Amino acid sequence: MRDALFEFLCRMGDNTLVLGHRVSEWCGHAPVLEEDIALANTALDLIGQTQMWLGLAAEVEGADRSADDLAMLRDVWDFRNLLLVEQPNGDFGQTMMRQFLFDAWHLLMLQALTDSTDTRIAAIAAKAVKEAQYHLERSADTVIGLGDGTAESHRRMQAALDLLWPYVGEMFVADAVDDSLCAAGIAPDPATLRAAYEARIQTVMAEATLTLPDTGFAHQGGRTGRQHSEHLGHLLTQMQWLQRAYPGATW
Amino acid sequence: MAPDLAQIWDWLDQVPDPEIPVISVVDLGIVRDVAWDGDMLDVVVTPTYSGCPATTVIALDIETALRDRGLDRVRISTRIAPPWTTDWLSDKGRARLEDYGIAPPRPAGGPERCPRCRSTDLARVSQFGSTPCKAHWRCNTCLEPFDYFKCI
């Protein structure tokens, strides 16, 4: 059970870590100042949540590693994030589409985790769920605004949805880790989140005048670590650069 | 003789929030508990937002303030449950925020009035502001931008 729990906590923490890093790449580059600040704040929330998830992962593992060690000293094959969150930022619309597709899942997952039989997990979820709610409000609004915007913004949002939708299916595929945590009441069966997720997506896409791709294909391999996309390695060379170049460096 | 807890709460109420110095860490509702454990003072704080960079500064400021009062044995710990809510903001804190130009949080989800001219004709500029705990609004009457303390 300890191995499964560690694995699960890495999945939660790696999602927020990798997405937080991706979103932080916008700092100083967003189309307008307000969006720059909003993206930086979102990234900050995600990194803060990462400290809690990976902090608990390190504690559960009991191998004398810290949250920082897990974030900065693991290599690609040890990361357990969804493939969706490691995908490149693309344009602003693509970044916000990725954010919305993640936020809608993240909120449902965190809401379910507030009932976890593991009180440490329930506490982190109760803290993070307020932030996720706020993120979803903004990303959904932005997807609607840009989807139902100009011909150009609509075209870009539809292209982003077509590109990213095949990465959504991975969120709902259970494996042995999920089975054992679900049996212990620690985490939900991911498949049970799907109906509510799709209902939310359909409502927002209808309002955004965007069409969901007619495909059930799902890229997989991120949350199991079996095969990440090529993008994660490039991200890690940036994120982990300091600890790689100057091992053990501290503030 | 060790100072009593009421005295210590009073001292903590003089420790300003590093980002919004007109309110104290007690006004902000982030000091959750103060208790003696023998000759060791336990102070329990809770973060506002999980990634708020002010959290570590706040712990340091609390420790420094208590040391300045002669308390050498202080242990500061973090408690995340129950999660911080803006309901814990004191009435004094709310009034000071508004005087400072930051509209205090409201469950209705937006500021009640412009902190400068009191107009209720307001528009949201961005859901996020200069710190994780604030959003960016504008008054349509005096045309000034202002921060709104997000309600969570």
mmCIF file of C-alpha atoms in Angstrom:
data_model
loop_
_atom_site.group_PDB
_atom_site.id
_atom_site.type_symbol
_atom_site.label_atom_id
_atom_site.label_comp_id
_atom_site.label_asym_id
_atom_site.label_seq_id
_atom_site.Cartn_x
_atom_site.Cartn_y
_atom_site.Cartn_z
ATOM 1 C CA MET A 1 0.000 0.000 0.000
ATOM 2 C CA ARG A 2 2.864 2.364 0.729
ATOM 3 C CA ASP A 3 4.140 2.010 -2.838
ATOM 4 C CA ALA A 4 0.696 2.669 -4.290
ATOM 5 C CA LEU A 5 0.216 5.691 -2.049
ATOM 6 C CA PHE A 6 3.620 7.108 -3.022
ATOM 7 C CA GLU A 7 2.766 6.579 -6.682
ATOM 8 C CA PHE A 8 -0.587 8.320 -6.308
ATOM 9 C CA LEU A 9 0.923 11.300 -4.469
ATOM 10 C CA CYS A 10 3.550 11.666 -7.198
ATOM 11 C CA ARG A 11 0.767 11.689 -9.780
ATOM 12 C CA MET A 12 -1.018 14.519 -7.993
ATOM 13 C CA GLY A 13 2.177 16.464 -7.291
ATOM 14 C CA ASP A 14 3.735 15.957 -10.717
ATOM 15 C CA ASN A 15 0.576 17.237 -12.418
ATOM 16 C CA THR A 16 0.687 20.481 -10.481
ATOM 17 C CA LEU A 17 4.478 20.745 -10.725
ATOM 18 C CA VAL A 18 4.704 20.282 -14.481
ATOM 19 C CA LEU A 19 1.649 22.405 -15.248
ATOM 20 C CA GLY A 20 2.826 25.052 -12.776
ATOM 21 C CA HIS A 21 6.169 25.189 -14.556
ATOM 22 C CA ARG A 22 4.540 25.351 -17.984
ATOM 23 C CA VAL A 23 2.242 28.183 -16.915
ATOM 24 C CA SER A 24 5.152 30.053 -15.315
ATOM 25 C CA GLU A 25 6.877 30.069 -18.725
ATOM 26 C CA TRP A 26 4.388 32.820 -19.638
ATOM 27 C CA CYS A 27 5.747 35.167 -16.997
ATOM 28 C CA GLY A 28 6.650 38.382 -18.838
ATOM 29 C CA HIS A 29 5.263 37.096 -22.160
ATOM 30 C CA ALA A 30 1.469 37.111 -21.840
ATOM 31 C CA PRO A 31 -0.608 39.150 -24.303
ATOM 32 C CA VAL A 32 -1.657 41.716 -21.669
ATOM 33 C CA LEU A 33 -0.426 42.571 -18.188
ATOM 34 C CA GLU A 34 -3.574 41.301 -16.427
ATOM 35 C CA GLU A 35 -3.225 37.890 -18.064
ATOM 36 C CA ASP A 36 0.470 37.797 -17.231
ATOM 37 C CA ILE A 37 -0.366 38.334 -13.567
ATOM 38 C CA ALA A 38 -3.217 35.834 -13.648
ATOM 39 C CA LEU A 39 -0.995 33.159 -15.199
ATOM 40 C CA ALA A 40 1.781 33.807 -12.688
ATOM 41 C CA ASN A 41 -0.697 33.562 -9.815
ATOM 42 C CA THR A 42 -2.115 30.317 -11.177
ATOM 43 C CA ALA A 43 1.387 28.891 -11.493
ATOM 44 C CA LEU A 44 2.111 29.946 -7.923
ATOM 45 C CA ASP A 45 -0.971 28.139 -6.603
ATOM 46 C CA LEU A 46 0.024 25.000 -8.508
ATOM 47 C CA ILE A 47 3.595 25.058 -7.218
ATOM 48 C CA GLY A 48 2.274 25.582 -3.690
ATOM 49 C CA GLN A 49 0.041 22.550 -4.072
ATOM 50 C CA THR A 50 3.042 20.621 -5.390
ATOM 51 C CA GLN A 51 4.922 21.306 -2.150
ATOM 52 C CA MET A 52 2.088 19.715 -0.205
ATOM 53 C CA TRP A 53 1.658 16.664 -2.464
ATOM 54 C CA LEU A 54 5.347 15.928 -2.963
ATOM 55 C CA GLY A 55 6.037 16.761 0.686
ATOM 56 C CA LEU A 56 3.604 14.050 1.698
ATOM 57 C CA ALA A 57 4.969 11.710 -0.989
ATOM 58 C CA ALA A 58 8.461 12.106 0.453
ATOM 59 C CA GLU A 59 7.140 11.485 3.961
ATOM 60 C CA VAL A 60 5.268 8.354 2.851
ATOM 61 C CA GLU A 61 8.285 7.052 0.938
ATOM 62 C CA GLY A 62 10.483 7.396 4.025
ATOM 63 C CA ALA A 63 13.674 7.333 1.963
ATOM 64 C CA ASP A 64 15.089 10.590 3.311
ATOM 65 C CA ARG A 65 14.094 12.547 0.215
ATOM 66 C CA SER A 66 12.399 15.947 0.338
ATOM 67 C CA ALA A 67 9.750 17.486 -1.908
ATOM 68 C CA ASP A 68 12.556 19.450 -3.564
ATOM 69 C CA ASP A 69 14.538 16.252 -4.185
ATOM 70 C CA LEU A 70 11.535 14.686 -5.859
ATOM 71 C CA ALA A 71 10.902 17.755 -8.009
ATOM 72 C CA MET A 72 14.463 18.560 -8.989
ATOM 73 C CA LEU A 73 16.382 15.279 -8.964
ATOM 74 C CA ARG A 74 14.131 12.763 -10.689
ATOM 75 C CA ASP A 75 14.386 12.101 -14.415
ATOM 76 C CA VAL A 76 11.656 11.819 -17.049
ATOM 77 C CA TRP A 77 10.799 8.149 -16.432
ATOM 78 C CA ASP A 78 10.067 8.812 -12.760
ATOM 79 C CA PHE A 79 7.501 11.541 -13.448
ATOM 80 C CA ARG A 80 3.838 10.574 -13.128
ATOM 81 C CA ASN A 81 2.002 13.572 -14.570
ATOM 82 C CA LEU A 82 -0.666 13.398 -17.251
ATOM 83 C CA LEU A 83 0.667 13.861 -20.779
ATOM 84 C CA LEU A 84 -1.738 16.813 -21.131
ATOM 85 C CA VAL A 85 0.102 19.045 -18.676
ATOM 86 C CA GLU A 86 3.540 18.606 -20.257
ATOM 87 C CA GLN A 87 2.322 19.683 -23.705
ATOM 88 C CA PRO A 88 3.906 22.947 -24.872
ATOM 89 C CA ASN A 89 2.150 26.255 -24.254
ATOM 90 C CA GLY A 90 1.534 27.024 -27.933
ATOM 91 C CA ASP A 91 -0.354 30.288 -28.254
ATOM 92 C CA PHE A 92 -2.324 31.854 -25.402
ATOM 93 C CA GLY A 93 -5.504 30.091 -26.535
ATOM 94 C CA GLN A 94 -3.815 26.694 -26.481
ATOM 95 C CA THR A 95 -2.471 27.378 -22.989
ATOM 96 C CA MET A 96 -5.941 28.324 -21.740
ATOM 97 C CA MET A 97 -7.561 25.316 -23.418
ATOM 98 C CA ARG A 98 -5.021 23.022 -21.717
ATOM 99 C CA GLN A 99 -5.716 24.800 -18.436
ATOM 100 C CA PHE A 100 -9.471 24.389 -18.776
ATOM 101 C CA LEU A 101 -9.263 20.690 -19.692
ATOM 102 C CA PHE A 102 -7.032 20.166 -16.641
ATOM 103 C CA ASP A 103 -8.935 22.419 -14.204
ATOM 104 C CA ALA A 104 -12.264 20.712 -14.920
ATOM 105 C CA TRP A 105 -10.707 17.344 -13.990
ATOM 106 C CA HIS A 106 -8.630 18.739 -11.132
ATOM 107 C CA LEU A 107 -11.651 20.234 -9.369
ATOM 108 C CA LEU A 108 -13.611 16.949 -9.527
ATOM 109 C CA MET A 109 -10.596 14.965 -8.335
ATOM 110 C CA LEU A 110 -9.918 17.313 -5.413
ATOM 111 C CA GLN A 111 -13.593 17.380 -4.423
ATOM 112 C CA ALA A 112 -13.547 13.581 -4.280
ATOM 113 C CA LEU A 113 -10.293 13.594 -2.308
ATOM 114 C CA THR A 114 -11.752 15.818 0.413
ATOM 115 C CA ASP A 115 -13.576 12.620 1.495
ATOM 116 C CA SER A 116 -10.387 10.543 1.507
ATOM 117 C CA THR A 117 -9.952 8.138 4.419
ATOM 118 C CA ASP A 118 -6.367 9.438 4.608
ATOM 119 C CA THR A 119 -6.798 12.657 6.596
ATOM 120 C CA ARG A 120 -3.529 14.106 5.276
ATOM 121 C CA ILE A 121 -4.809 13.779 1.712
ATOM 122 C CA ALA A 122 -8.225 15.154 2.656
ATOM 123 C CA ALA A 123 -6.546 18.203 4.234
ATOM 124 C CA ILE A 124 -4.425 18.972 1.159
ATOM 125 C CA ALA A 125 -7.451 18.519 -1.095
ATOM 126 C CA ALA A 126 -9.587 20.843 1.049
ATOM 127 C CA LYS A 127 -6.894 23.495 0.753
ATOM 128 C CA ALA A 128 -6.300 23.044 -2.982
ATOM 129 C CA VAL A 129 -9.946 22.733 -4.004
ATOM 130 C CA LYS A 130 -10.618 26.420 -3.329
ATOM 131 C CA GLU A 131 -7.800 27.407 -5.639
ATOM 132 C CA ALA A 132 -8.843 24.907 -8.321
ATOM 133 C CA GLN A 133 -12.386 26.290 -8.243
ATOM 134 C CA TYR A 134 -11.040 29.749 -8.933
ATOM 135 C CA HIS A 135 -8.757 28.507 -11.719
ATOM 136 C CA LEU A 136 -11.655 26.741 -13.411
ATOM 137 C CA GLU A 137 -13.854 29.819 -13.258
ATOM 138 C CA ARG A 138 -11.229 31.807 -15.108
ATOM 139 C CA SER A 139 -10.149 29.172 -17.642
ATOM 140 C CA ALA A 140 -13.769 28.349 -18.538
ATOM 141 C CA ASP A 141 -14.571 32.063 -18.988
ATOM 142 C CA THR A 142 -11.523 32.520 -21.201
ATOM 143 C CA VAL A 143 -12.315 29.478 -23.348
ATOM 144 C CA ILE A 144 -15.853 30.803 -23.833
ATOM 145 C CA GLY A 145 -14.650 34.330 -24.549
ATOM 146 C CA LEU A 146 -12.092 33.268 -27.134
ATOM 147 C CA GLY A 147 -14.144 30.420 -28.640
ATOM 148 C CA ASP A 148 -17.160 32.668 -29.127
ATOM 149 C CA GLY A 149 -14.959 35.625 -30.065
ATOM 150 C CA THR A 150 -13.562 36.667 -33.439
ATOM 151 C CA ALA A 151 -13.168 34.330 -36.411
ATOM 152 C CA GLU A 152 -9.441 34.199 -35.665
ATOM 153 C CA SER A 153 -9.779 33.449 -31.939
ATOM 154 C CA HIS A 154 -12.458 30.832 -32.693
ATOM 155 C CA ARG A 155 -10.205 29.141 -35.245
ATOM 156 C CA ARG A 156 -7.314 29.005 -32.774
ATOM 157 C CA MET A 157 -9.459 27.633 -29.932
ATOM 158 C CA GLN A 158 -10.927 24.921 -32.145
ATOM 159 C CA ALA A 159 -7.398 23.972 -33.254
ATOM 160 C CA ALA A 160 -6.310 23.842 -29.589
ATOM 161 C CA LEU A 161 -9.254 21.626 -28.672
ATOM 162 C CA ASP A 162 -8.580 19.289 -31.611
ATOM 163 C CA LEU A 163 -4.927 19.062 -30.580
ATOM 164 C CA LEU A 164 -5.459 18.516 -26.847
ATOM 165 C CA TRP A 165 -8.652 16.473 -26.629
ATOM 166 C CA PRO A 166 -6.847 13.136 -27.269
ATOM 167 C CA TYR A 167 -4.877 13.775 -24.052
ATOM 168 C CA VAL A 168 -8.030 13.869 -21.910
ATOM 169 C CA GLY A 169 -8.816 10.140 -21.917
ATOM 170 C CA GLU A 170 -5.731 9.332 -19.827
ATOM 171 C CA MET A 171 -7.339 11.032 -16.822
ATOM 172 C CA PHE A 172 -9.949 8.298 -16.484
ATOM 173 C CA VAL A 173 -8.002 5.074 -17.041
ATOM 174 C CA ALA A 174 -7.538 3.151 -13.798
ATOM 175 C CA ASP A 175 -4.620 0.836 -13.070
ATOM 176 C CA ALA A 176 -3.570 -1.310 -10.099
ATOM 177 C CA VAL A 177 -2.541 1.797 -8.113
ATOM 178 C CA ASP A 178 -6.011 3.288 -8.460
ATOM 179 C CA ASP A 179 -7.666 -0.038 -7.681
ATOM 180 C CA SER A 180 -5.870 -0.466 -4.367
ATOM 181 C CA LEU A 181 -6.373 3.171 -3.272
ATOM 182 C CA CYS A 182 -10.023 3.060 -4.286
ATOM 183 C CA ALA A 183 -10.552 -0.149 -2.291
ATOM 184 C CA ALA A 184 -9.077 1.570 0.778
ATOM 185 C CA GLY A 185 -11.260 4.660 0.293
ATOM 186 C CA ILE A 186 -8.183 6.843 -0.164
ATOM 187 C CA ALA A 187 -8.875 8.021 -3.711
ATOM 188 C CA PRO A 188 -11.752 7.682 -6.185
ATOM 189 C CA ASP A 189 -11.820 5.335 -9.153
ATOM 190 C CA PRO A 190 -10.830 7.825 -11.893
ATOM 191 C CA ALA A 191 -13.489 6.442 -14.217
ATOM 192 C CA THR A 192 -16.229 7.675 -11.868
ATOM 193 C CA LEU A 193 -15.233 11.290 -12.558
ATOM 194 C CA ARG A 194 -15.816 11.002 -16.280
ATOM 195 C CA ALA A 195 -19.554 11.680 -16.532
ATOM 196 C CA ALA A 196 -19.402 14.912 -14.530
ATOM 197 C CA TYR A 197 -16.270 15.953 -16.439
ATOM 198 C CA GLU A 198 -17.862 15.465 -19.841
ATOM 199 C CA ALA A 199 -21.030 17.252 -18.766
ATOM 200 C CA ARG A 200 -18.965 20.284 -17.746
ATOM 201 C CA ILE A 201 -16.894 20.202 -20.937
ATOM 202 C CA GLN A 202 -19.979 19.949 -23.137
ATOM 203 C CA THR A 203 -21.671 22.886 -21.444
ATOM 204 C CA VAL A 204 -18.628 25.124 -21.808
ATOM 205 C CA MET A 205 -17.854 24.055 -25.379
ATOM 206 C CA ALA A 206 -21.441 24.698 -26.433
ATOM 207 C CA GLU A 207 -21.238 28.199 -25.008
ATOM 208 C CA ALA A 208 -17.832 28.659 -26.650
ATOM 209 C CA THR A 209 -19.290 27.506 -30.008
ATOM 210 C CA LEU A 210 -16.557 24.851 -30.216
ATOM 211 C CA THR A 211 -17.001 21.288 -31.426
ATOM 212 C CA LEU A 212 -15.624 18.322 -29.500
ATOM 213 C CA PRO A 213 -13.600 16.052 -31.785
ATOM 214 C CA ASP A 214 -15.402 12.847 -32.642
ATOM 215 C CA THR A 215 -12.688 10.503 -31.427
ATOM 216 C CA GLY A 216 -12.260 8.204 -28.468
ATOM 217 C CA PHE A 217 -8.503 7.909 -28.978
ATOM 218 C CA ALA A 218 -6.424 8.597 -25.867
ATOM 219 C CA HIS A 219 -2.678 9.124 -25.654
ATOM 220 C CA GLN A 220 -1.451 7.331 -22.530
ATOM 221 C CA GLY A 221 1.734 6.713 -20.603
ATOM 222 C CA GLY A 222 2.181 9.856 -18.527
ATOM 223 C CA ARG A 223 0.512 8.962 -15.225
ATOM 224 C CA THR A 224 2.028 5.473 -15.315
ATOM 225 C CA GLY A 225 5.415 6.822 -16.417
ATOM 226 C CA ARG A 226 5.542 4.239 -19.185
ATOM 227 C CA GLN A 227 6.116 6.766 -21.949
ATOM 228 C CA HIS A 228 6.107 10.530 -21.666
ATOM 229 C CA SER A 229 6.007 12.742 -24.725
ATOM 230 C CA GLU A 230 9.287 14.258 -25.921
ATOM 231 C CA HIS A 231 8.303 17.584 -24.364
ATOM 232 C CA LEU A 232 8.805 16.617 -20.727
ATOM 233 C CA GLY A 233 12.556 16.111 -21.088
ATOM 234 C CA HIS A 234 12.955 19.568 -22.567
ATOM 235 C CA LEU A 235 10.894 21.051 -19.742
ATOM 236 C CA LEU A 236 13.045 19.327 -17.123
ATOM 237 C CA THR A 237 16.261 20.675 -18.637
ATOM 238 C CA GLN A 238 14.925 24.139 -17.817
ATOM 239 C CA MET A 239 13.243 23.399 -14.500
ATOM 240 C CA GLN A 240 16.055 21.284 -13.073
ATOM 241 C CA TRP A 241 18.953 23.170 -14.599
ATOM 242 C CA LEU A 242 20.251 24.723 -11.394
ATOM 243 C CA GLN A 243 20.341 21.502 -9.382
ATOM 244 C CA ARG A 244 21.922 19.680 -12.309
ATOM 245 C CA ALA A 245 24.634 22.278 -12.838
ATOM 246 C CA TYR A 246 25.240 22.980 -9.139
ATOM 247 C CA PRO A 247 24.194 19.865 -7.197
ATOM 248 C CA GLY A 248 22.981 20.652 -3.694
ATOM 249 C CA ALA A 249 22.808 24.423 -4.248
ATOM 250 C CA THR A 250 20.600 26.184 -1.681
ATOM 251 C CA TRP A 251 19.324 29.735 -1.134
ATOM 252 C CA MET B 1 7.786 34.618 34.618
ATOM 253 C CA ALA B 2 6.361 33.609 31.262
ATOM 254 C CA PRO B 3 3.958 36.140 29.704
ATOM 255 C CA ASP B 4 0.343 35.009 29.509
ATOM 256 C CA LEU B 5 -1.275 34.054 26.239
ATOM 257 C CA ALA B 6 -3.403 37.212 26.001
ATOM 258 C CA GLN B 7 -0.188 39.231 26.100
ATOM 259 C CA ILE B 8 1.343 37.089 23.381
ATOM 260 C CA TRP B 9 -1.745 37.431 21.149
ATOM 261 C CA ASP B 10 -1.458 41.173 21.643
ATOM 262 C CA TRP B 11 2.178 41.108 20.547
ATOM 263 C CA LEU B 12 1.306 39.016 17.516
ATOM 264 C CA ASP B 13 -1.407 41.529 16.643
ATOM 265 C CA GLN B 14 1.433 44.024 16.176
ATOM 266 C CA VAL B 15 3.188 41.879 13.555
ATOM 267 C CA PRO B 16 2.206 43.322 10.173
ATOM 268 C CA ASP B 17 1.377 41.209 7.149
ATOM 269 C CA PRO B 18 4.439 41.623 4.872
ATOM 270 C CA GLU B 19 2.344 42.290 1.752
ATOM 271 C CA ILE B 20 -0.424 44.364 3.338
ATOM 272 C CA PRO B 21 1.276 46.069 6.303
ATOM 273 C CA VAL B 22 -1.866 47.852 7.556
ATOM 274 C CA ILE B 23 -3.266 44.587 8.887
ATOM 275 C CA SER B 24 -1.628 42.211 11.340
ATOM 276 C CA VAL B 25 -1.098 38.494 10.997
ATOM 277 C CA VAL B 26 -3.820 38.102 13.658
ATOM 278 C CA ASP B 27 -6.252 40.266 11.642
ATOM 279 C CA LEU B 28 -5.551 38.060 8.649
ATOM 280 C CA GLY B 29 -6.643 35.009 10.653
ATOM 281 C CA ILE B 30 -3.539 32.990 9.930
ATOM 282 C CA VAL B 31 -2.415 32.555 13.544
ATOM 283 C CA ARG B 32 -4.504 29.536 14.526
ATOM 284 C CA ASP B 33 -3.186 28.688 17.959
ATOM 285 C CA VAL B 34 -0.755 29.835 20.612
ATOM 286 C CA ALA B 35 0.070 27.571 23.563
ATOM 287 C CA TRP B 36 2.778 26.885 26.077
ATOM 288 C CA ASP B 37 4.406 23.458 26.057
ATOM 289 C CA GLY B 38 6.536 23.693 29.188
ATOM 290 C CA ASP B 39 8.896 26.588 28.472
ATOM 291 C CA MET B 40 8.411 26.235 24.716
ATOM 292 C CA LEU B 41 5.878 28.485 22.976
ATOM 293 C CA ASP B 42 3.983 26.757 20.180
ATOM 294 C CA VAL B 43 2.598 29.024 17.475
ATOM 295 C CA VAL B 44 0.458 27.426 14.788
ATOM 296 C CA VAL B 45 0.017 29.295 11.510
ATOM 297 C CA THR B 46 -1.932 28.435 8.375
ATOM 298 C CA PRO B 47 -1.060 29.589 4.856
ATOM 299 C CA THR B 48 -3.511 31.807 2.959
ATOM 300 C CA TYR B 49 -2.844 30.384 -0.509
ATOM 301 C CA SER B 50 -0.740 27.245 -0.819
ATOM 302 C CA GLY B 51 1.854 29.001 -2.947
ATOM 303 C CA CYS B 52 1.842 32.366 -1.193
ATOM 304 C CA PRO B 53 5.498 33.457 -0.989
ATOM 305 C CA ALA B 54 4.711 35.600 2.076
ATOM 306 C CA THR B 55 4.151 32.503 4.228
ATOM 307 C CA THR B 56 7.820 31.912 5.047
ATOM 308 C CA VAL B 57 8.375 35.620 5.661
ATOM 309 C CA ILE B 58 5.421 35.642 8.057
ATOM 310 C CA ALA B 59 6.852 32.758 10.094
ATOM 311 C CA LEU B 60 10.163 34.576 10.302
ATOM 312 C CA ASP B 61 8.493 37.868 11.292
ATOM 313 C CA ILE B 62 6.528 36.149 14.058
ATOM 314 C CA GLU B 63 9.632 34.496 15.417
ATOM 315 C CA THR B 64 11.604 37.747 15.306
ATOM 316 C CA ALA B 65 8.826 39.691 17.047
ATOM 317 C CA LEU B 66 8.604 37.159 19.860
ATOM 318 C CA ARG B 67 12.381 37.021 20.277
ATOM 319 C CA ASP B 68 12.431 40.800 20.524
ATOM 320 C CA ARG B 69 10.045 40.427 23.490
ATOM 321 C CA GLY B 70 12.468 38.028 25.126
ATOM 322 C CA LEU B 71 10.893 34.728 24.105
ATOM 323 C CA ASP B 72 13.763 32.514 23.013
ATOM 324 C CA ARG B 73 12.020 29.196 22.803
ATOM 325 C CA VAL B 74 9.440 29.465 20.034
ATOM 326 C CA ARG B 75 8.267 26.674 17.787
ATOM 327 C CA ILE B 76 6.282 27.646 14.690
ATOM 328 C CA SER B 77 4.350 24.957 12.875
ATOM 329 C CA THR B 78 2.051 24.952 9.870
ATOM 330 C CA ARG B 79 -1.452 23.540 9.929
ATOM 331 C CA ILE B 80 -3.404 23.343 6.679
ATOM 332 C CA ALA B 81 -6.710 21.945 7.973
ATOM 333 C CA PRO B 82 -9.220 23.442 8.209
ATOM 334 C CA PRO B 83 -8.129 25.541 5.227
ATOM 335 C CA TRP B 84 -7.827 29.288 5.636
ATOM 336 C CA THR B 85 -10.900 31.279 4.739
ATOM 337 C CA THR B 86 -11.455 35.014 4.434
ATOM 338 C CA ASP B 87 -14.191 34.544 7.075
ATOM 339 C CA TRP B 88 -11.307 34.570 9.568
ATOM 340 C CA LEU B 89 -10.393 38.146 8.709
ATOM 341 C CA SER B 90 -11.116 40.340 11.738
ATOM 342 C CA ASP B 91 -13.551 43.273 11.600
ATOM 343 C CA LYS B 92 -10.668 45.567 12.466
ATOM 344 C CA GLY B 93 -8.713 44.066 9.572
ATOM 345 C CA ARG B 94 -11.601 44.572 7.153
ATOM 346 C CA ALA B 95 -11.956 48.235 8.096
ATOM 347 C CA ARG B 96 -8.222 48.821 7.763
ATOM 348 C CA LEU B 97 -8.107 47.137 4.371
ATOM 349 C CA GLU B 98 -10.755 49.505 3.051
ATOM 350 C CA ASP B 99 -8.987 52.549 4.513
ATOM 351 C CA TYR B 100 -5.833 51.354 2.772
ATOM 352 C CA GLY B 101 -7.632 51.169 -0.588
ATOM 353 C CA ILE B 102 -8.284 47.418 -0.749
ATOM 354 C CA ALA B 103 -11.940 46.388 -0.886
ATOM 355 C CA PRO B 104 -12.573 43.707 1.758
ATOM 356 C CA PRO B 105 -13.884 40.259 0.728
ATOM 357 C CA ARG B 106 -17.609 39.571 0.490
ATOM 358 C CA PRO B 107 -19.381 36.229 0.078
ATOM 359 C CA ALA B 108 -21.347 37.758 -2.811
ATOM 360 C CA GLY B 109 -18.122 37.421 -4.772
ATOM 361 C CA GLY B 110 -17.234 41.030 -5.523
ATOM 362 C CA PRO B 111 -16.486 44.291 -3.740
ATOM 363 C CA GLU B 112 -19.382 46.177 -2.192
ATOM 364 C CA ARG B 113 -18.106 49.624 -3.125
ATOM 365 C CA CYS B 114 -15.078 51.546 -4.356
ATOM 366 C CA PRO B 115 -12.700 51.931 -1.404
ATOM 367 C CA ARG B 116 -11.946 55.501 -2.502
ATOM 368 C CA CYS B 117 -15.192 57.175 -3.598
ATOM 369 C CA ARG B 118 -17.721 54.585 -2.276
ATOM 370 C CA SER B 119 -19.373 54.255 -5.691
ATOM 371 C CA THR B 120 -21.071 50.922 -6.409
ATOM 372 C CA ASP B 121 -20.572 51.187 -10.180
ATOM 373 C CA LEU B 122 -17.656 48.762 -10.485
ATOM 374 C CA ALA B 123 -16.078 46.496 -13.084
ATOM 375 C CA ARG B 124 -13.734 43.555 -12.727
ATOM 376 C CA VAL B 125 -10.507 43.990 -14.681
ATOM 377 C CA SER B 126 -8.934 40.642 -13.813
ATOM 378 C CA GLN B 127 -9.685 37.745 -11.523
ATOM 379 C CA PHE B 128 -6.127 37.992 -10.220
ATOM 380 C CA GLY B 129 -4.180 40.902 -8.789
ATOM 381 C CA SER B 130 -0.839 41.869 -7.337
ATOM 382 C CA THR B 131 -0.795 38.993 -4.815
ATOM 383 C CA PRO B 132 -2.513 35.587 -4.782
ATOM 384 C CA CYS B 133 -5.158 36.879 -2.367
ATOM 385 C CA LYS B 134 -6.345 39.795 -4.487
ATOM 386 C CA ALA B 135 -8.267 40.497 -7.691
ATOM 387 C CA HIS B 136 -8.059 43.615 -9.839
ATOM 388 C CA TRP B 137 -11.134 45.865 -10.109
ATOM 389 C CA ARG B 138 -11.930 49.354 -11.383
ATOM 390 C CA CYS B 139 -14.366 52.005 -10.268
ATOM 391 C CA ASN B 140 -16.474 53.366 -13.142
ATOM 392 C CA THR B 141 -17.217 56.575 -11.219
ATOM 393 C CA CYS B 142 -13.796 57.828 -10.084
ATOM 394 C CA LEU B 143 -12.092 55.667 -12.752
ATOM 395 C CA GLU B 144 -9.424 54.513 -10.304
ATOM 396 C CA PRO B 145 -8.264 50.892 -10.271
ATOM 397 C CA PHE B 146 -8.265 49.095 -6.926
ATOM 398 C CA ASP B 147 -7.493 45.732 -5.371
ATOM 399 C CA TYR B 148 -10.258 43.490 -4.094
ATOM 400 C CA PHE B 149 -9.415 40.929 -1.434
ATOM 401 C CA LYS B 150 -10.700 37.648 -2.950
ATOM 402 C CA CYS B 151 -13.268 35.773 -0.921
ATOM 403 C CA ILE B 152 -12.364 32.127 -0.361
#
